[in-house]
Amino acid sequence: MTYCCGILVREGLVMIADTRTNAGLDNVSTFRKLHVFNQPGDRVMAVASAGNLAISQSVLSTLAEGFEDPKTGARETLLNAPTMFQAAQRIGRAIRHINATEGEALESEDINFNVSFLFGGQIKDGKMRLFMIYPAGNFIECTTDTPYLQIGEHKYGKPVLDRAIHFDVELYEALKTGLISMDSTMRSNIGVGLPIDVLVVRTDVCDADLNHRIEAGEPYFHDLRSRWSAALRAAHQNIPRPPYKKEN
């Protein structure tokens, strides 16, 4: 299982992904799911993946190596896409290409073509954007009304994002809320776990402000988890008991 979230606020972008993968309880591994494509000063883009690891790695390798434009013969990659929208389209085409070449073989082994991506970043002179790309290669874009997107095991981390995230939240406050969302997911699903990869990008900088891996035992994340648990217990205790009585 996986949990990844992207948060797009006025000051920039936050992307967070766990690293745990499993093929049964006795086969748990660590793989990076947040991949950064960066040309400082020109563009910074990140792709977070959920679903079948082999499929997502094939899509990412296709994007890194590029594929030929049938009209021009040029190699198309994320690093030479002219806009974020066209870069998202290239991810969709890569997904469909892998499905066309490997989907039948996967189906013969009763394996679903299950993969999804968060794709966010900025290209110079363009807007910071965040997309969620589905297994069919189609996608939706984050908006200022709901400035976050999630893939994977998203239900446990969604309530805190719903309550705390809005477009004008300060960038590192958004990161803090995203980490609380990740902690809530880890508490409720053992298929999501450390290490956690984090990317923070400020609007119009076209470079990473923070590209960091949170390992087990890191003091800040340990403290955040403890404080959040204590704050929830205190809030629960401070709410009056229900006044309802047994009816005769």
PDB file of N, CA and C in Angstrom, residues 20 35 43 59 80 84 90-91 95 108 118 126 128 133 136 151 184 187-188 200 207 214 220 230 236 239:
ATOM      1  N   ARG A  20       7.004   2.491   1.625  1.00  0.00           N
ATOM      2  CA  ARG A  20       6.779   1.080   1.921  1.00  0.00           C
ATOM      3  C   ARG A  20       6.034   0.395   0.779  1.00  0.00           C
ATOM      4  N   HIS A  35       9.749  11.076  -7.178  1.00  0.00           N
ATOM      5  CA  HIS A  35      10.879  11.252  -8.089  1.00  0.00           C
ATOM      6  C   HIS A  35      10.886  12.696  -8.593  1.00  0.00           C
ATOM      7  N   ARG A  43      13.140  24.573 -14.549  1.00  0.00           N
ATOM      8  CA  ARG A  43      11.968  23.777 -14.175  1.00  0.00           C
ATOM      9  C   ARG A  43      12.283  22.886 -12.990  1.00  0.00           C
ATOM     10  N   VAL A  59       6.795   3.140 -16.334  1.00  0.00           N
ATOM     11  CA  VAL A  59       6.344   4.459 -16.784  1.00  0.00           C
ATOM     12  C   VAL A  59       7.431   5.502 -16.543  1.00  0.00           C
ATOM     13  N   ASN A  80      12.002  18.198 -21.438  1.00  0.00           N
ATOM     14  CA  ASN A  80      11.892  19.100 -22.591  1.00  0.00           C
ATOM     15  C   ASN A  80      10.446  19.441 -22.939  1.00  0.00           C
ATOM     16  N   MET A  84       3.625  22.493 -18.272  1.00  0.00           N
ATOM     17  CA  MET A  84       3.247  21.456 -17.315  1.00  0.00           C
ATOM     18  C   MET A  84       2.085  20.622 -17.841  1.00  0.00           C
ATOM     19  N   ARG A  90       2.247  13.802 -21.453  1.00  0.00           N
ATOM     20  CA  ARG A  90       3.294  12.817 -21.751  1.00  0.00           C
ATOM     21  C   ARG A  90       3.275  11.669 -20.748  1.00  0.00           C
ATOM     22  N   ILE A  91       2.981  11.975 -19.492  1.00  0.00           N
ATOM     23  CA  ILE A  91       2.835  10.907 -18.506  1.00  0.00           C
ATOM     24  C   ILE A  91       1.667  10.012 -18.882  1.00  0.00           C
ATOM     25  N   ILE A  95       1.782   5.970 -19.739  1.00  0.00           N
ATOM     26  CA  ILE A  95       0.932   4.959 -19.095  1.00  0.00           C
ATOM     27  C   ILE A  95       0.231   4.119 -20.151  1.00  0.00           C
ATOM     28  N   SER A 108      -3.222 -11.886 -18.375  1.00  0.00           N
ATOM     29  CA  SER A 108      -3.135 -13.343 -18.435  1.00  0.00           C
ATOM     30  C   SER A 108      -2.710 -13.940 -17.101  1.00  0.00           C
ATOM     31  N   LEU A 118       0.741  11.385  -8.899  1.00  0.00           N
ATOM     32  CA  LEU A 118       0.641  12.819  -8.672  1.00  0.00           C
ATOM     33  C   LEU A 118       1.799  13.466  -9.409  1.00  0.00           C
ATOM     34  N   GLY A 126       5.753  29.743 -16.509  1.00  0.00           N
ATOM     35  CA  GLY A 126       4.442  29.121 -16.385  1.00  0.00           C
ATOM     36  C   GLY A 126       3.978  29.128 -14.937  1.00  0.00           C
ATOM     37  N   MET A 128       2.725  27.289 -11.311  1.00  0.00           N
ATOM     38  CA  MET A 128       2.850  26.084 -10.510  1.00  0.00           C
ATOM     39  C   MET A 128       1.547  25.304 -10.648  1.00  0.00           C
ATOM     40  N   ILE A 133      -3.034  11.735 -12.121  1.00  0.00           N
ATOM     41  CA  ILE A 133      -3.129  11.020 -13.390  1.00  0.00           C
ATOM     42  C   ILE A 133      -3.589   9.592 -13.112  1.00  0.00           C
ATOM     43  N   ALA A 136      -5.873   5.165 -16.842  1.00  0.00           N
ATOM     44  CA  ALA A 136      -6.178   5.297 -18.267  1.00  0.00           C
ATOM     45  C   ALA A 136      -5.340   6.386 -18.932  1.00  0.00           C
ATOM     46  N   ILE A 151      -3.184  10.111  -3.569  1.00  0.00           N
ATOM     47  CA  ILE A 151      -3.288   8.802  -4.206  1.00  0.00           C
ATOM     48  C   ILE A 151      -2.914   7.741  -3.184  1.00  0.00           C
ATOM     49  N   SER A 184      -1.340  10.208  10.402  1.00  0.00           N
ATOM     50  CA  SER A 184      -2.672   9.634  10.612  1.00  0.00           C
ATOM     51  C   SER A 184      -2.852   8.368   9.779  1.00  0.00           C
ATOM     52  N   ARG A 187      -0.743   5.510  11.264  1.00  0.00           N
ATOM     53  CA  ARG A 187      -1.347   4.986  12.498  1.00  0.00           C
ATOM     54  C   ARG A 187      -2.418   3.939  12.202  1.00  0.00           C
ATOM     55  N   SER A 188      -3.092   4.086  11.049  1.00  0.00           N
ATOM     56  CA  SER A 188      -4.257   3.256  10.759  1.00  0.00           C
ATOM     57  C   SER A 188      -4.000   2.193   9.708  1.00  0.00           C
ATOM     58  N   VAL A 200       9.563  20.393  -1.178  1.00  0.00           N
ATOM     59  CA  VAL A 200       8.927  21.703  -1.054  1.00  0.00           C
ATOM     60  C   VAL A 200       9.512  22.603  -2.138  1.00  0.00           C
ATOM     61  N   ASP A 207      13.259  25.622  -8.438  1.00  0.00           N
ATOM     62  CA  ASP A 207      14.239  24.766  -7.792  1.00  0.00           C
ATOM     63  C   ASP A 207      13.637  24.301  -6.475  1.00  0.00           C
ATOM     64  N   ILE A 214      12.731  11.665   5.497  1.00  0.00           N
ATOM     65  CA  ILE A 214      12.524  11.504   6.936  1.00  0.00           C
ATOM     66  C   ILE A 214      12.705  10.027   7.269  1.00  0.00           C
ATOM     67  N   TYR A 220      12.269  15.567  14.736  1.00  0.00           N
ATOM     68  CA  TYR A 220      11.108  16.428  14.478  1.00  0.00           C
ATOM     69  C   TYR A 220       9.854  15.604  14.210  1.00  0.00           C
ATOM     70  N   ALA A 230      -1.120  13.795  21.552  1.00  0.00           N
ATOM     71  CA  ALA A 230      -1.476  14.461  22.813  1.00  0.00           C
ATOM     72  C   ALA A 230      -2.543  15.523  22.587  1.00  0.00           C
ATOM     73  N   HIS A 236     -10.257  15.789  22.941  1.00  0.00           N
ATOM     74  CA  HIS A 236     -11.338  14.862  23.289  1.00  0.00           C
ATOM     75  C   HIS A 236     -11.770  15.064  24.739  1.00  0.00           C
ATOM     76  N   ILE A 239     -13.935  18.310  25.437  1.00  0.00           N
ATOM     77  CA  ILE A 239     -15.303  18.377  24.915  1.00  0.00           C
ATOM     78  C   ILE A 239     -16.249  17.813  25.971  1.00  0.00           C
TER      79      ILE A 239
END
